[in-house]
Amino acid sequence: KRKGNDENPAPLRLAPDSVRAIVAICCFFVVIFLFLAGISKAGYLGNITFRYLSGLFGLGYFLLPVSFLLLSISFLRPWHTYLYSNSVLSSAVILISGLGIIESLFREKSGGVIGYAVVKLLTKLFDTSATFIFLFSVFLIAIIILFDKHLTLEWSLFGKRFFDSSSSAEDGISHEPEIIGEAQGKEVGPEENQ
């Protein structure tokens, strides 16, 4: 028996930008739900969620919605071209290192079970101070990976640089991207590309 197109419809296919927007909206919903659960405004399910997650994360419970918010923002960026796994992994590292930072600062399982386990493991390898510095470094690295940004020593406020970078301009280093064709003030047509 021959199958027609009506019997077996094609699976739903979405553009990558649409998928990223849907994931960002879902992450944002989780942010709102976790925040409302933390202030007892998310109903029965919110109360259960808060009870179990606050035991797991301690005072760092509120890092969970922050991590999801950062993840949501990273998915909404138009230049987000790398794998979703980078964003999810970076958010998880931000959360875990943040819990460790809270635990190393306040002790008494303030970072929950996870923060306590992370700090206990790391203090066996490092000293307490080195553990804090390590966790803070990992936290910053995860943020850089999540947003795919670099650190710079050029400080600016409202688009104005504090320090003159004329020495790098004298060395022939340009920080502005140049688009081929625009440098001459004309557009590059298809016949000129060949």
Tab-separated table of C-alpha atoms in Angstrom:
chain	number	residue	atom	x	y	z
A	1	LYS	CA	0.000	0.000	0.000
A	2	ARG	CA	1.425	3.384	-1.048
A	3	LYS	CA	1.592	6.095	1.609
A	4	GLY	CA	0.463	9.559	0.637
A	5	ASN	CA	1.746	12.848	1.954
A	6	ASP	CA	-1.399	13.293	4.069
A	7	GLU	CA	-0.791	10.122	6.069
A	8	ASN	CA	2.822	10.853	7.030
A	9	PRO	CA	3.333	14.603	7.498
A	10	ALA	CA	6.847	16.026	7.583
A	11	PRO	CA	8.250	16.694	11.057
A	12	LEU	CA	8.129	20.237	12.352
A	13	ARG	CA	11.274	22.050	11.252
A	14	LEU	CA	12.174	25.418	12.685
A	15	ALA	CA	14.893	27.888	11.853
A	16	PRO	CA	17.810	27.918	14.318
A	17	ASP	CA	16.869	31.451	15.429
A	18	SER	CA	13.354	30.250	16.265
A	19	VAL	CA	14.692	27.320	18.271
A	20	ARG	CA	17.011	29.648	20.218
A	21	ALA	CA	14.117	32.019	20.924
A	22	ILE	CA	11.933	29.139	22.186
A	23	VAL	CA	14.732	27.876	24.451
A	24	ALA	CA	15.318	31.430	25.739
A	25	ILE	CA	11.608	31.833	26.549
A	26	CYS	CA	11.564	28.476	28.372
A	27	CYS	CA	14.643	29.490	30.385
A	28	PHE	CA	13.006	32.814	31.221
A	29	PHE	CA	9.886	30.992	32.423
A	30	VAL	CA	12.097	28.888	34.720
A	31	VAL	CA	13.672	32.128	36.045
A	32	ILE	CA	10.278	33.571	36.943
A	33	PHE	CA	9.000	30.289	38.396
A	34	LEU	CA	12.086	29.798	40.598
A	35	PHE	CA	11.977	33.395	41.784
A	36	LEU	CA	8.278	33.155	42.648
A	37	ALA	CA	8.889	29.806	44.353
A	38	GLY	CA	11.577	31.462	46.473
A	39	ILE	CA	9.088	34.030	47.770
A	40	SER	CA	6.248	31.482	48.179
A	41	LYS	CA	4.168	32.841	45.292
A	42	ALA	CA	4.313	29.855	42.901
A	43	GLY	CA	1.682	27.644	44.529
A	44	TYR	CA	1.993	24.052	45.675
A	45	LEU	CA	4.502	23.002	43.023
A	46	GLY	CA	6.593	26.088	43.755
A	47	ASN	CA	6.681	25.306	47.474
A	48	ILE	CA	7.835	21.734	46.836
A	49	THR	CA	10.410	22.934	44.314
A	50	PHE	CA	11.779	25.525	46.733
A	51	ARG	CA	11.954	23.060	49.627
A	52	TYR	CA	14.021	20.509	47.693
A	53	LEU	CA	16.180	22.940	45.731
A	54	SER	CA	16.973	25.127	48.744
A	55	GLY	CA	18.172	22.002	50.532
A	56	LEU	CA	20.346	21.184	47.553
A	57	PHE	CA	21.622	24.730	46.895
A	58	GLY	CA	21.258	26.450	50.297
A	59	LEU	CA	21.543	30.250	50.135
A	60	GLY	CA	22.747	29.723	46.590
A	61	TYR	CA	19.190	28.822	45.580
A	62	PHE	CA	18.877	32.268	44.037
A	63	LEU	CA	21.911	31.570	41.850
A	64	LEU	CA	19.719	29.062	40.033
A	65	PRO	CA	17.359	31.665	38.525
A	66	VAL	CA	20.350	33.914	37.820
A	67	SER	CA	22.023	31.060	35.914
A	68	PHE	CA	18.875	30.481	33.883
A	69	LEU	CA	18.596	34.217	33.217
A	70	LEU	CA	22.168	34.326	31.914
A	71	LEU	CA	21.422	31.276	29.791
A	72	SER	CA	18.282	32.919	28.409
A	73	ILE	CA	20.205	36.077	27.518
A	74	SER	CA	22.934	34.058	25.818
A	75	PHE	CA	20.347	32.337	23.616
A	76	LEU	CA	18.791	35.662	22.602
A	77	ARG	CA	22.039	37.136	21.311
A	78	PRO	CA	21.965	37.360	17.506
A	79	TRP	CA	25.638	36.393	17.207
A	80	HIS	CA	25.183	33.218	19.246
A	81	THR	CA	26.632	30.705	16.802
A	82	TYR	CA	28.370	28.137	18.949
A	83	LEU	CA	26.865	24.956	20.324
A	84	TYR	CA	24.073	24.987	22.874
A	85	SER	CA	26.194	22.702	25.026
A	86	ASN	CA	28.660	25.587	25.610
A	87	SER	CA	25.880	27.740	27.050
A	88	VAL	CA	24.389	25.005	29.199
A	89	LEU	CA	27.786	23.836	30.462
A	90	SER	CA	28.886	27.417	31.220
A	91	SER	CA	25.676	28.099	33.150
A	92	ALA	CA	26.151	24.903	35.157
A	93	VAL	CA	29.753	25.877	35.962
A	94	ILE	CA	28.599	29.373	36.995
A	95	LEU	CA	26.039	27.807	39.323
A	96	ILE	CA	28.385	25.222	40.857
A	97	SER	CA	31.309	27.607	41.302
A	98	GLY	CA	28.931	30.234	42.722
A	99	LEU	CA	27.656	27.703	45.261
A	100	GLY	CA	31.244	26.917	46.178
A	101	ILE	CA	32.013	30.627	46.600
A	102	ILE	CA	28.998	31.048	48.903
A	103	GLU	CA	30.025	27.996	50.920
A	104	SER	CA	33.637	29.129	51.231
A	105	LEU	CA	32.521	32.586	52.426
A	106	PHE	CA	29.712	31.703	54.841
A	107	ARG	CA	30.295	27.998	55.725
A	108	GLU	CA	27.707	25.842	57.553
A	109	LYS	CA	26.321	24.429	54.277
A	110	SER	CA	25.202	27.875	53.126
A	111	GLY	CA	26.022	26.706	49.582
A	112	GLY	CA	23.790	23.687	50.093
A	113	VAL	CA	24.846	20.093	49.650
A	114	ILE	CA	26.480	20.857	46.292
A	115	GLY	CA	28.470	23.861	47.526
A	116	TYR	CA	29.583	21.930	50.606
A	117	ALA	CA	30.767	18.974	48.493
A	118	VAL	CA	32.649	21.231	46.057
A	119	VAL	CA	34.442	23.142	48.822
A	120	LYS	CA	35.221	19.995	50.809
A	121	LEU	CA	36.796	18.391	47.729
A	122	LEU	CA	38.770	21.489	46.755
A	123	THR	CA	40.037	22.226	50.280
A	124	LYS	CA	41.596	18.765	50.293
A	125	LEU	CA	43.538	19.815	47.186
A	126	PHE	CA	44.094	23.489	48.021
A	127	ASP	CA	43.986	25.696	51.075
A	128	THR	CA	40.777	27.584	51.919
A	129	SER	CA	42.015	30.843	50.373
A	130	ALA	CA	43.249	29.107	47.231
A	131	THR	CA	39.888	27.336	46.946
A	132	PHE	CA	38.063	30.669	46.952
A	133	ILE	CA	40.429	32.139	44.347
A	134	PHE	CA	40.106	29.019	42.183
A	135	LEU	CA	36.300	29.062	42.333
A	136	PHE	CA	36.166	32.788	41.580
A	137	SER	CA	38.478	32.284	38.584
A	138	VAL	CA	36.343	29.429	37.267
A	139	PHE	CA	33.230	31.593	37.778
A	140	LEU	CA	34.705	34.415	35.657
A	141	ILE	CA	35.947	32.020	32.959
A	142	ALA	CA	32.473	30.472	32.683
A	143	ILE	CA	30.910	33.931	32.217
A	144	ILE	CA	33.435	34.737	29.477
A	145	ILE	CA	32.642	31.444	27.717
A	146	LEU	CA	28.886	31.933	28.112
A	147	PHE	CA	28.891	35.349	26.460
A	148	ASP	CA	31.886	34.681	24.197
A	149	LYS	CA	33.568	37.909	25.270
A	150	HIS	CA	37.164	38.807	26.003
A	151	LEU	CA	38.719	40.847	28.783
A	152	THR	CA	40.390	44.109	27.911
A	153	LEU	CA	42.301	46.725	29.827
A	154	GLU	CA	40.785	49.542	27.764
A	155	TRP	CA	38.247	51.187	29.992
A	156	SER	CA	35.429	53.245	28.570
A	157	LEU	CA	32.365	55.057	29.814
A	158	PHE	CA	29.502	55.934	27.465
A	159	GLY	CA	31.663	55.089	24.457
A	160	LYS	CA	34.555	57.359	25.494
A	161	ARG	CA	37.861	55.680	26.250
A	162	PHE	CA	39.674	56.665	29.440
A	163	PHE	CA	43.106	55.965	28.003
A	164	ASP	CA	44.398	56.965	24.585
A	165	SER	CA	45.250	53.900	22.528
A	166	SER	CA	47.235	55.890	19.942
A	167	SER	CA	50.295	53.687	20.558
A	168	SER	CA	48.451	50.673	19.116
A	169	ALA	CA	47.319	52.784	16.149
A	170	GLU	CA	50.923	53.822	15.530
A	171	ASP	CA	51.944	50.163	15.510
A	172	GLY	CA	49.501	49.573	12.650
A	173	ILE	CA	47.028	47.599	14.753
A	174	SER	CA	43.423	48.341	13.875
A	175	HIS	CA	40.618	47.410	16.266
A	176	GLU	CA	37.856	48.203	13.770
A	177	PRO	CA	36.716	45.478	11.372
A	178	GLU	CA	37.039	46.367	7.705
A	179	ILE	CA	34.525	45.083	5.189
A	180	ILE	CA	35.866	44.510	1.713
A	181	GLY	CA	34.320	46.963	-0.719
A	182	GLU	CA	33.350	49.491	1.940
A	183	ALA	CA	36.943	50.635	2.272
A	184	GLN	CA	36.748	52.080	-1.242
A	185	GLY	CA	33.249	53.486	-0.632
A	186	LYS	CA	31.453	51.142	-3.002
A	187	GLU	CA	29.498	47.924	-2.780
A	188	VAL	CA	30.957	44.702	-4.061
A	189	GLY	CA	28.711	43.197	-6.718
A	190	PRO	CA	28.496	39.526	-7.667
A	191	GLU	CA	30.620	40.091	-10.802
A	192	GLU	CA	33.398	41.716	-8.722
A	193	ASN	CA	33.585	38.747	-6.333
A	194	GLN	CA	34.667	36.358	-9.079
